[in-house]
Amino acid sequence: MYIKQIYTSCLAQASYYIESKGCAAVVDPIRDVDVYLDLAKERNAKIQYVLETHFHADFVSGHLELARKTGAMILFGPGARPGYKAIVAKNEDDIYLGEIKIKLIHTPGHTIESACFLVYDEHKLPYAVFTGDTLFVGDVGRPDLGSGNMDQTELASMLYDSLNSKIMPLPDHVIVYPGHGAGSACGKNMSKETWSTIGEQKLKNYALQKMSKSDFIKRVTEDLPSVPPYFLHDAKANKDGYDNLENVLTKGTKALNAEQFHSEMKLGSVVLDVRNSTEFGIGFIKGSINIGLDGSFAVWAGNIIPADKSIVLVVRDNQKEEAVTRLARIGFDKVNGYLKDDLIGWINAHYPVDHVQTISEQQLEKFLSAGYTPLDVRTTTEAASGRMTGALHVPLNTLQAKLSLLNPEKKYMVYCMGGYRSMIAVSILKANGFSQVVNVRGGIIQVKKEAPLLIERI
């Protein structure tokens, strides 16, 4: 038996390749499936099954891509109603793969159709369980992402039963392979570790400690982060189907000259500049949004840009396919091309450009004296550890909805933890008519290091 975890850091998502005697299955694949195809080819194996733990909300799965390219059968748990050919299995149905057996365990709670896949080794002993979003390392799946007509309390009640009657009784040595790690919005307290064991989770996972069902429901439903706006879009795509990735890439990587690019803008396309914050700050197309490929690109794109919007890219030529692929991973398929020759053609065509000043920690007092108000765009938890004196706090994921709380006539210096999110925020402000905005280089980390007297405790 061979098991390999494929971890996609920008999505904090884990998929898995399982193989025995030349027969393979893939659990929760990402949309660009070459990694699984290459692995199967390298190992002279055939992918026979694509096992989906549920209809994912935070990314578009590669189940349809893999089925189309390999002929593999897609398999869901009870309650799934996919809009394409797939097996909807029953609780405790077995799948045989070479010399091993995989048992489906229906674990409703995160969603109605949520299932885990328990692998038995060649000796018919339970070896590992692929838990999807039912059980994470240090956490469990949030029950508020929508599943039919059930509310979060009903789903949390089902999750309690699933964990206590189906997961907890598994032997302590069984390896836990979850669907996500720290950074995913599918839970609230996930560990940075990407695997564990049943025994370790019984000891350390707050949700697996002995408690009443009512206490469990309270704990898993309190302090949940807001649901990212693209989640509903992705869940629908995973359930109903989506376009082939090749088609998306062909359209998205089309070179546009300045006039064609400008025409797309006039039609309402969002200009997404994926260069790093330094390059963006030096010069950018007026009205564009900066989300750098060097960070959690897809997640922030999904939080900032409406899922139904068309997009045109400002991207280095050698990164255009990466940008389109990473957007496709979250179902953002309406990319209509990228600006040819970067900004050179745009400037030569005399279209408007803008720039952002990035200030060092040594310049903070000068800008404070000039009337700039610090604007903290970190999360509430991050901001509670200390922020700049007099700072306004507006988390980045809420900034567009709360622009009315800010005054376009005022001056703002924007900071986050290390500088990535602050430039996203600055670009949003600039695109909405805030002209007196600067970016704080290095974020609060550098401020604490070089100008600690400017920090106050909350």
PDB file of C-alpha atoms in Angstrom, residues 170-436:
ATOM      1  CA  LEU A 170     -11.726   3.800  15.823  1.00  0.00           C
ATOM      2  CA  PRO A 171      -8.446   2.348  17.180  1.00  0.00           C
ATOM      3  CA  ASP A 172      -6.028   4.923  18.583  1.00  0.00           C
ATOM      4  CA  HIS A 173      -3.273   3.994  16.127  1.00  0.00           C
ATOM      5  CA  VAL A 174      -5.359   4.869  13.041  1.00  0.00           C
ATOM      6  CA  ILE A 175      -3.785   7.764  11.160  1.00  0.00           C
ATOM      7  CA  VAL A 176      -5.987  10.834  10.654  1.00  0.00           C
ATOM      8  CA  TYR A 177      -5.585  12.472   7.245  1.00  0.00           C
ATOM      9  CA  PRO A 178      -7.734  15.650   7.229  1.00  0.00           C
ATOM     10  CA  GLY A 179      -8.895  17.822   4.356  1.00  0.00           C
ATOM     11  CA  HIS A 180      -7.327  21.046   5.608  1.00  0.00           C
ATOM     12  CA  GLY A 181      -4.716  22.581   7.860  1.00  0.00           C
ATOM     13  CA  ALA A 182      -4.127  25.948   9.526  1.00  0.00           C
ATOM     14  CA  GLY A 183      -5.250  28.879   7.404  1.00  0.00           C
ATOM     15  CA  SER A 184      -8.401  27.294   6.028  1.00  0.00           C
ATOM     16  CA  ALA A 185     -11.735  28.996   6.696  1.00  0.00           C
ATOM     17  CA  CYS A 186     -13.451  25.605   7.008  1.00  0.00           C
ATOM     18  CA  GLY A 187     -12.626  25.490  10.735  1.00  0.00           C
ATOM     19  CA  LYS A 188     -11.523  27.899  13.440  1.00  0.00           C
ATOM     20  CA  ASN A 189      -8.747  26.213  15.435  1.00  0.00           C
ATOM     21  CA  MET A 190      -6.785  23.998  13.047  1.00  0.00           C
ATOM     22  CA  SER A 191      -3.235  22.918  13.770  1.00  0.00           C
ATOM     23  CA  LYS A 192      -0.318  23.522  11.437  1.00  0.00           C
ATOM     24  CA  GLU A 193       0.215  19.753  11.488  1.00  0.00           C
ATOM     25  CA  THR A 194      -1.317  18.059   8.458  1.00  0.00           C
ATOM     26  CA  TRP A 195      -1.875  14.602   9.960  1.00  0.00           C
ATOM     27  CA  SER A 196      -2.321  12.970  13.345  1.00  0.00           C
ATOM     28  CA  THR A 197      -3.789   9.829  14.922  1.00  0.00           C
ATOM     29  CA  ILE A 198      -7.140   9.049  16.471  1.00  0.00           C
ATOM     30  CA  GLY A 199      -5.469   8.594  19.869  1.00  0.00           C
ATOM     31  CA  GLU A 200      -3.698  11.945  19.720  1.00  0.00           C
ATOM     32  CA  GLN A 201      -6.877  13.752  18.703  1.00  0.00           C
ATOM     33  CA  LYS A 202      -8.789  12.147  21.568  1.00  0.00           C
ATOM     34  CA  LEU A 203      -6.234  13.699  23.903  1.00  0.00           C
ATOM     35  CA  LYS A 204      -5.720  17.106  22.300  1.00  0.00           C
ATOM     36  CA  ASN A 205      -8.696  18.064  20.139  1.00  0.00           C
ATOM     37  CA  TYR A 206     -11.110  20.239  22.125  1.00  0.00           C
ATOM     38  CA  ALA A 207     -14.096  18.899  20.178  1.00  0.00           C
ATOM     39  CA  LEU A 208     -13.360  15.273  21.102  1.00  0.00           C
ATOM     40  CA  GLN A 209     -13.286  15.820  24.838  1.00  0.00           C
ATOM     41  CA  LYS A 210     -16.072  14.420  26.985  1.00  0.00           C
ATOM     42  CA  MET A 211     -18.984  16.872  27.000  1.00  0.00           C
ATOM     43  CA  SER A 212     -22.735  16.977  26.539  1.00  0.00           C
ATOM     44  CA  LYS A 213     -24.218  17.494  23.119  1.00  0.00           C
ATOM     45  CA  SER A 214     -25.456  20.960  24.106  1.00  0.00           C
ATOM     46  CA  ASP A 215     -21.960  21.968  25.263  1.00  0.00           C
ATOM     47  CA  PHE A 216     -20.490  20.628  22.027  1.00  0.00           C
ATOM     48  CA  ILE A 217     -22.964  22.597  19.920  1.00  0.00           C
ATOM     49  CA  LYS A 218     -22.133  25.762  21.846  1.00  0.00           C
ATOM     50  CA  ARG A 219     -18.380  25.297  21.454  1.00  0.00           C
ATOM     51  CA  VAL A 220     -18.339  24.509  17.747  1.00  0.00           C
ATOM     52  CA  THR A 221     -20.776  27.284  16.807  1.00  0.00           C
ATOM     53  CA  GLU A 222     -19.333  30.141  18.862  1.00  0.00           C
ATOM     54  CA  ASP A 223     -16.825  32.619  17.434  1.00  0.00           C
ATOM     55  CA  LEU A 224     -17.039  31.259  13.922  1.00  0.00           C
ATOM     56  CA  PRO A 225     -15.317  33.474  11.339  1.00  0.00           C
ATOM     57  CA  SER A 226     -17.484  35.015   8.637  1.00  0.00           C
ATOM     58  CA  VAL A 227     -18.211  32.782   5.665  1.00  0.00           C
ATOM     59  CA  PRO A 228     -16.102  33.847   2.656  1.00  0.00           C
ATOM     60  CA  PRO A 229     -18.407  35.069  -0.128  1.00  0.00           C
ATOM     61  CA  TYR A 230     -17.110  32.626  -2.752  1.00  0.00           C
ATOM     62  CA  PHE A 231     -17.978  29.509  -0.738  1.00  0.00           C
ATOM     63  CA  LEU A 232     -21.544  29.240  -2.046  1.00  0.00           C
ATOM     64  CA  HIS A 233     -20.267  29.627  -5.620  1.00  0.00           C
ATOM     65  CA  ASP A 234     -17.723  26.822  -5.199  1.00  0.00           C
ATOM     66  CA  ALA A 235     -20.142  24.430  -3.512  1.00  0.00           C
ATOM     67  CA  LYS A 236     -22.566  24.886  -6.409  1.00  0.00           C
ATOM     68  CA  ALA A 237     -19.825  24.266  -8.991  1.00  0.00           C
ATOM     69  CA  ASN A 238     -18.769  21.069  -7.214  1.00  0.00           C
ATOM     70  CA  LYS A 239     -22.354  19.863  -7.085  1.00  0.00           C
ATOM     71  CA  ASP A 240     -23.559  20.889 -10.556  1.00  0.00           C
ATOM     72  CA  GLY A 241     -20.351  20.683 -12.615  1.00  0.00           C
ATOM     73  CA  TYR A 242     -17.946  23.130 -14.237  1.00  0.00           C
ATOM     74  CA  ASP A 243     -15.986  23.855 -17.419  1.00  0.00           C
ATOM     75  CA  ASN A 244     -12.818  21.988 -18.365  1.00  0.00           C
ATOM     76  CA  LEU A 245      -9.685  23.624 -17.032  1.00  0.00           C
ATOM     77  CA  GLU A 246      -8.117  23.639 -20.499  1.00  0.00           C
ATOM     78  CA  ASN A 247     -10.897  25.928 -21.758  1.00  0.00           C
ATOM     79  CA  VAL A 248     -10.462  28.262 -18.794  1.00  0.00           C
ATOM     80  CA  LEU A 249      -6.701  28.460 -19.357  1.00  0.00           C
ATOM     81  CA  THR A 250      -7.064  29.126 -23.077  1.00  0.00           C
ATOM     82  CA  LYS A 251      -9.353  32.096 -22.474  1.00  0.00           C
ATOM     83  CA  GLY A 252      -7.559  33.398 -19.401  1.00  0.00           C
ATOM     84  CA  THR A 253      -4.064  33.419 -20.897  1.00  0.00           C
ATOM     85  CA  LYS A 254      -5.034  35.406 -23.994  1.00  0.00           C
ATOM     86  CA  ALA A 255      -2.795  38.448 -24.501  1.00  0.00           C
ATOM     87  CA  LEU A 256      -4.661  41.777 -24.730  1.00  0.00           C
ATOM     88  CA  ASN A 257      -3.152  45.010 -26.032  1.00  0.00           C
ATOM     89  CA  ALA A 258      -3.847  48.251 -24.174  1.00  0.00           C
ATOM     90  CA  GLU A 259      -6.939  49.105 -26.220  1.00  0.00           C
ATOM     91  CA  GLN A 260      -8.457  45.639 -25.794  1.00  0.00           C
ATOM     92  CA  PHE A 261      -7.662  45.689 -22.092  1.00  0.00           C
ATOM     93  CA  HIS A 262      -9.275  49.106 -21.697  1.00  0.00           C
ATOM     94  CA  SER A 263     -12.376  47.855 -23.521  1.00  0.00           C
ATOM     95  CA  GLU A 264     -12.663  45.000 -21.002  1.00  0.00           C
ATOM     96  CA  MET A 265     -12.461  47.531 -18.182  1.00  0.00           C
ATOM     97  CA  LYS A 266     -15.270  49.595 -19.692  1.00  0.00           C
ATOM     98  CA  LEU A 267     -17.392  46.443 -19.848  1.00  0.00           C
ATOM     99  CA  GLY A 268     -16.961  46.029 -16.092  1.00  0.00           C
ATOM    100  CA  SER A 269     -14.090  43.577 -15.748  1.00  0.00           C
ATOM    101  CA  VAL A 270     -12.103  43.816 -12.526  1.00  0.00           C
ATOM    102  CA  VAL A 271      -8.429  44.614 -13.089  1.00  0.00           C
ATOM    103  CA  LEU A 272      -6.497  42.208 -10.887  1.00  0.00           C
ATOM    104  CA  ASP A 273      -2.796  43.020 -10.583  1.00  0.00           C
ATOM    105  CA  VAL A 274      -0.971  39.967  -9.260  1.00  0.00           C
ATOM    106  CA  ARG A 275       2.533  41.427  -9.087  1.00  0.00           C
ATOM    107  CA  ASN A 276       4.206  41.760  -5.709  1.00  0.00           C
ATOM    108  CA  SER A 277       3.460  44.802  -3.563  1.00  0.00           C
ATOM    109  CA  THR A 278       6.734  46.562  -4.395  1.00  0.00           C
ATOM    110  CA  GLU A 279       6.144  46.391  -8.154  1.00  0.00           C
ATOM    111  CA  PHE A 280       2.508  47.383  -7.734  1.00  0.00           C
ATOM    112  CA  GLY A 281       3.364  50.387  -5.576  1.00  0.00           C
ATOM    113  CA  ILE A 282       5.771  51.793  -8.180  1.00  0.00           C
ATOM    114  CA  GLY A 283       3.018  52.007 -10.774  1.00  0.00           C
ATOM    115  CA  PHE A 284      -0.330  50.401 -11.544  1.00  0.00           C
ATOM    116  CA  ILE A 285      -3.444  50.827 -13.648  1.00  0.00           C
ATOM    117  CA  LYS A 286      -5.748  53.280 -11.938  1.00  0.00           C
ATOM    118  CA  GLY A 287      -8.606  51.414 -10.290  1.00  0.00           C
ATOM    119  CA  SER A 288      -6.910  48.012 -10.168  1.00  0.00           C
ATOM    120  CA  ILE A 289      -6.814  45.640  -7.184  1.00  0.00           C
ATOM    121  CA  ASN A 290      -3.500  44.175  -6.058  1.00  0.00           C
ATOM    122  CA  ILE A 291      -3.438  40.602  -4.745  1.00  0.00           C
ATOM    123  CA  GLY A 292       0.073  39.228  -5.118  1.00  0.00           C
ATOM    124  CA  LEU A 293       0.799  35.712  -6.302  1.00  0.00           C
ATOM    125  CA  ASP A 294       3.436  35.570  -3.549  1.00  0.00           C
ATOM    126  CA  GLY A 295       0.814  35.106  -0.806  1.00  0.00           C
ATOM    127  CA  SER A 296      -2.600  33.513  -0.191  1.00  0.00           C
ATOM    128  CA  PHE A 297      -3.647  34.680  -3.615  1.00  0.00           C
ATOM    129  CA  ALA A 298      -6.724  32.586  -4.379  1.00  0.00           C
ATOM    130  CA  VAL A 299      -8.201  32.906  -0.893  1.00  0.00           C
ATOM    131  CA  TRP A 300      -7.983  36.688  -0.930  1.00  0.00           C
ATOM    132  CA  ALA A 301      -9.243  36.914  -4.496  1.00  0.00           C
ATOM    133  CA  GLY A 302     -12.282  34.923  -3.374  1.00  0.00           C
ATOM    134  CA  ASN A 303     -12.831  37.254  -0.440  1.00  0.00           C
ATOM    135  CA  ILE A 304     -12.356  40.506  -2.358  1.00  0.00           C
ATOM    136  CA  ILE A 305     -13.748  39.950  -5.868  1.00  0.00           C
ATOM    137  CA  PRO A 306     -17.377  38.911  -6.504  1.00  0.00           C
ATOM    138  CA  ALA A 307     -17.512  35.409  -7.985  1.00  0.00           C
ATOM    139  CA  ASP A 308     -19.680  36.492 -10.922  1.00  0.00           C
ATOM    140  CA  LYS A 309     -17.312  39.261 -12.068  1.00  0.00           C
ATOM    141  CA  SER A 310     -15.139  39.047 -15.162  1.00  0.00           C
ATOM    142  CA  ILE A 311     -11.421  39.593 -14.533  1.00  0.00           C
ATOM    143  CA  VAL A 312      -8.475  40.826 -16.571  1.00  0.00           C
ATOM    144  CA  LEU A 313      -4.963  40.363 -15.250  1.00  0.00           C
ATOM    145  CA  VAL A 314      -1.810  42.381 -14.912  1.00  0.00           C
ATOM    146  CA  VAL A 315       0.777  39.645 -14.588  1.00  0.00           C
ATOM    147  CA  ARG A 316       4.259  38.790 -15.721  1.00  0.00           C
ATOM    148  CA  ASP A 317       4.116  36.711 -18.898  1.00  0.00           C
ATOM    149  CA  ASN A 318       5.784  33.695 -17.245  1.00  0.00           C
ATOM    150  CA  GLN A 319       3.194  33.689 -14.423  1.00  0.00           C
ATOM    151  CA  LYS A 320      -0.026  34.049 -16.413  1.00  0.00           C
ATOM    152  CA  GLU A 321      -0.872  30.341 -16.392  1.00  0.00           C
ATOM    153  CA  GLU A 322      -0.194  30.089 -12.656  1.00  0.00           C
ATOM    154  CA  ALA A 323      -2.491  33.036 -11.956  1.00  0.00           C
ATOM    155  CA  VAL A 324      -5.352  31.668 -14.066  1.00  0.00           C
ATOM    156  CA  THR A 325      -4.937  28.181 -12.588  1.00  0.00           C
ATOM    157  CA  ARG A 326      -4.991  29.421  -9.017  1.00  0.00           C
ATOM    158  CA  LEU A 327      -8.125  31.451  -9.706  1.00  0.00           C
ATOM    159  CA  ALA A 328      -9.715  28.399 -11.335  1.00  0.00           C
ATOM    160  CA  ARG A 329      -9.051  26.429  -8.163  1.00  0.00           C
ATOM    161  CA  ILE A 330     -11.710  28.554  -6.473  1.00  0.00           C
ATOM    162  CA  GLY A 331     -14.035  28.554  -9.473  1.00  0.00           C
ATOM    163  CA  PHE A 332     -13.114  31.995 -10.805  1.00  0.00           C
ATOM    164  CA  ASP A 333     -13.299  31.003 -14.466  1.00  0.00           C
ATOM    165  CA  LYS A 334     -14.227  34.375 -15.967  1.00  0.00           C
ATOM    166  CA  VAL A 335     -10.683  35.538 -16.674  1.00  0.00           C
ATOM    167  CA  ASN A 336     -10.753  37.217 -20.087  1.00  0.00           C
ATOM    168  CA  GLY A 337      -7.032  37.671 -20.651  1.00  0.00           C
ATOM    169  CA  TYR A 338      -3.981  39.564 -19.461  1.00  0.00           C
ATOM    170  CA  LEU A 339      -2.250  42.830 -20.370  1.00  0.00           C
ATOM    171  CA  LYS A 340       0.403  42.274 -23.012  1.00  0.00           C
ATOM    172  CA  ASP A 341       3.844  43.794 -22.331  1.00  0.00           C
ATOM    173  CA  ASP A 342       3.009  44.523 -18.676  1.00  0.00           C
ATOM    174  CA  LEU A 343       2.464  48.293 -18.229  1.00  0.00           C
ATOM    175  CA  ILE A 344       4.667  49.519 -21.083  1.00  0.00           C
ATOM    176  CA  GLY A 345       1.963  49.393 -23.733  1.00  0.00           C
ATOM    177  CA  TRP A 346      -0.579  50.841 -21.306  1.00  0.00           C
ATOM    178  CA  ILE A 347       1.594  53.848 -20.535  1.00  0.00           C
ATOM    179  CA  ASN A 348       2.499  54.344 -24.209  1.00  0.00           C
ATOM    180  CA  ALA A 349      -1.215  54.428 -25.012  1.00  0.00           C
ATOM    181  CA  HIS A 350      -1.583  57.266 -22.457  1.00  0.00           C
ATOM    182  CA  TYR A 351      -4.021  55.477 -20.183  1.00  0.00           C
ATOM    183  CA  PRO A 352      -4.016  56.550 -16.503  1.00  0.00           C
ATOM    184  CA  VAL A 353      -1.659  55.051 -13.951  1.00  0.00           C
ATOM    185  CA  ASP A 354      -1.334  55.541 -10.201  1.00  0.00           C
ATOM    186  CA  HIS A 355       1.214  54.708  -7.531  1.00  0.00           C
ATOM    187  CA  VAL A 356       1.404  54.024  -3.777  1.00  0.00           C
ATOM    188  CA  GLN A 357       4.019  55.318  -1.381  1.00  0.00           C
ATOM    189  CA  THR A 358       5.374  52.717   0.990  1.00  0.00           C
ATOM    190  CA  ILE A 359       6.858  54.166   4.154  1.00  0.00           C
ATOM    191  CA  SER A 360       9.421  52.675   6.512  1.00  0.00           C
ATOM    192  CA  GLU A 361       9.051  52.382  10.254  1.00  0.00           C
ATOM    193  CA  GLN A 362      11.476  55.303  10.603  1.00  0.00           C
ATOM    194  CA  GLN A 363       8.964  57.536   8.767  1.00  0.00           C
ATOM    195  CA  LEU A 364       5.960  56.685  10.928  1.00  0.00           C
ATOM    196  CA  GLU A 365       6.197  59.633  13.304  1.00  0.00           C
ATOM    197  CA  LYS A 366       6.619  62.056  10.400  1.00  0.00           C
ATOM    198  CA  PHE A 367       3.418  60.822   8.777  1.00  0.00           C
ATOM    199  CA  LEU A 368       1.557  60.739  12.080  1.00  0.00           C
ATOM    200  CA  SER A 369       2.509  64.367  12.599  1.00  0.00           C
ATOM    201  CA  ALA A 370       1.200  65.119   9.112  1.00  0.00           C
ATOM    202  CA  GLY A 371      -2.246  63.866  10.099  1.00  0.00           C
ATOM    203  CA  TYR A 372      -2.206  60.270   8.900  1.00  0.00           C
ATOM    204  CA  THR A 373      -4.422  57.868  10.857  1.00  0.00           C
ATOM    205  CA  PRO A 374      -3.155  54.276  11.256  1.00  0.00           C
ATOM    206  CA  LEU A 375      -5.530  51.723   9.718  1.00  0.00           C
ATOM    207  CA  ASP A 376      -5.111  48.147  10.950  1.00  0.00           C
ATOM    208  CA  VAL A 377      -6.486  45.535   8.519  1.00  0.00           C
ATOM    209  CA  ARG A 378      -5.495  42.413  10.469  1.00  0.00           C
ATOM    210  CA  THR A 379      -7.988  40.017  11.994  1.00  0.00           C
ATOM    211  CA  THR A 380      -9.636  40.800  15.323  1.00  0.00           C
ATOM    212  CA  THR A 381      -7.501  38.161  17.046  1.00  0.00           C
ATOM    213  CA  GLU A 382      -4.302  39.614  15.613  1.00  0.00           C
ATOM    214  CA  ALA A 383      -5.243  43.166  16.516  1.00  0.00           C
ATOM    215  CA  ALA A 384      -5.947  42.147  20.124  1.00  0.00           C
ATOM    216  CA  SER A 385      -2.241  41.446  20.593  1.00  0.00           C
ATOM    217  CA  GLY A 386      -1.461  45.144  20.213  1.00  0.00           C
ATOM    218  CA  ARG A 387      -1.844  47.798  17.547  1.00  0.00           C
ATOM    219  CA  MET A 388      -0.613  51.293  16.755  1.00  0.00           C
ATOM    220  CA  THR A 389      -1.836  54.024  19.073  1.00  0.00           C
ATOM    221  CA  GLY A 390      -4.984  55.635  17.699  1.00  0.00           C
ATOM    222  CA  ALA A 391      -5.407  53.052  14.962  1.00  0.00           C
ATOM    223  CA  LEU A 392      -8.725  52.273  13.369  1.00  0.00           C
ATOM    224  CA  HIS A 393      -9.349  48.555  13.017  1.00  0.00           C
ATOM    225  CA  VAL A 394     -11.123  47.235   9.919  1.00  0.00           C
ATOM    226  CA  PRO A 395     -10.243  43.608   9.014  1.00  0.00           C
ATOM    227  CA  LEU A 396      -9.377  43.252   5.347  1.00  0.00           C
ATOM    228  CA  ASN A 397     -12.183  40.794   4.640  1.00  0.00           C
ATOM    229  CA  THR A 398     -14.713  43.428   5.793  1.00  0.00           C
ATOM    230  CA  LEU A 399     -13.047  46.519   4.305  1.00  0.00           C
ATOM    231  CA  GLN A 400     -15.171  46.874   1.166  1.00  0.00           C
ATOM    232  CA  ALA A 401     -18.383  46.506   3.159  1.00  0.00           C
ATOM    233  CA  LYS A 402     -17.228  49.106   5.712  1.00  0.00           C
ATOM    234  CA  LEU A 403     -15.795  51.793   3.435  1.00  0.00           C
ATOM    235  CA  SER A 404     -18.562  54.133   4.592  1.00  0.00           C
ATOM    236  CA  LEU A 405     -16.922  54.167   8.040  1.00  0.00           C
ATOM    237  CA  LEU A 406     -13.857  55.822   6.523  1.00  0.00           C
ATOM    238  CA  ASN A 407     -13.523  59.347   5.106  1.00  0.00           C
ATOM    239  CA  PRO A 408     -12.048  59.686   1.585  1.00  0.00           C
ATOM    240  CA  GLU A 409     -10.854  63.163   2.501  1.00  0.00           C
ATOM    241  CA  LYS A 410      -8.694  61.902   5.357  1.00  0.00           C
ATOM    242  CA  LYS A 411      -5.178  60.469   5.315  1.00  0.00           C
ATOM    243  CA  TYR A 412      -4.504  56.827   6.211  1.00  0.00           C
ATOM    244  CA  MET A 413      -1.402  54.732   6.784  1.00  0.00           C
ATOM    245  CA  VAL A 414      -2.339  51.100   6.313  1.00  0.00           C
ATOM    246  CA  TYR A 415      -0.629  48.152   7.977  1.00  0.00           C
ATOM    247  CA  CYS A 416      -1.175  44.424   8.530  1.00  0.00           C
ATOM    248  CA  MET A 417       1.092  41.766  10.005  1.00  0.00           C
ATOM    249  CA  GLY A 418       3.884  41.727   7.437  1.00  0.00           C
ATOM    250  CA  GLY A 419       2.849  43.848   4.450  1.00  0.00           C
ATOM    251  CA  TYR A 420       0.953  41.541   2.100  1.00  0.00           C
ATOM    252  CA  ARG A 421      -2.611  42.351   3.158  1.00  0.00           C
ATOM    253  CA  SER A 422      -1.952  46.055   3.652  1.00  0.00           C
ATOM    254  CA  MET A 423      -1.227  46.576  -0.040  1.00  0.00           C
ATOM    255  CA  ILE A 424      -4.433  44.738  -0.937  1.00  0.00           C
ATOM    256  CA  ALA A 425      -6.257  47.144   1.365  1.00  0.00           C
ATOM    257  CA  VAL A 426      -4.475  50.176  -0.094  1.00  0.00           C
ATOM    258  CA  SER A 427      -5.445  49.128  -3.615  1.00  0.00           C
ATOM    259  CA  ILE A 428      -9.104  48.795  -2.546  1.00  0.00           C
ATOM    260  CA  LEU A 429      -9.026  52.239  -0.961  1.00  0.00           C
ATOM    261  CA  LYS A 430      -7.339  53.774  -4.001  1.00  0.00           C
ATOM    262  CA  ALA A 431      -9.897  52.177  -6.331  1.00  0.00           C
ATOM    263  CA  ASN A 432     -12.656  53.764  -4.249  1.00  0.00           C
ATOM    264  CA  GLY A 433     -11.392  57.328  -4.330  1.00  0.00           C
ATOM    265  CA  PHE A 434      -9.119  57.451  -1.274  1.00  0.00           C
ATOM    266  CA  SER A 435      -6.163  59.417  -2.604  1.00  0.00           C
ATOM    267  CA  GLN A 436      -4.145  60.086   0.571  1.00  0.00           C
TER     268      GLN A 436
END
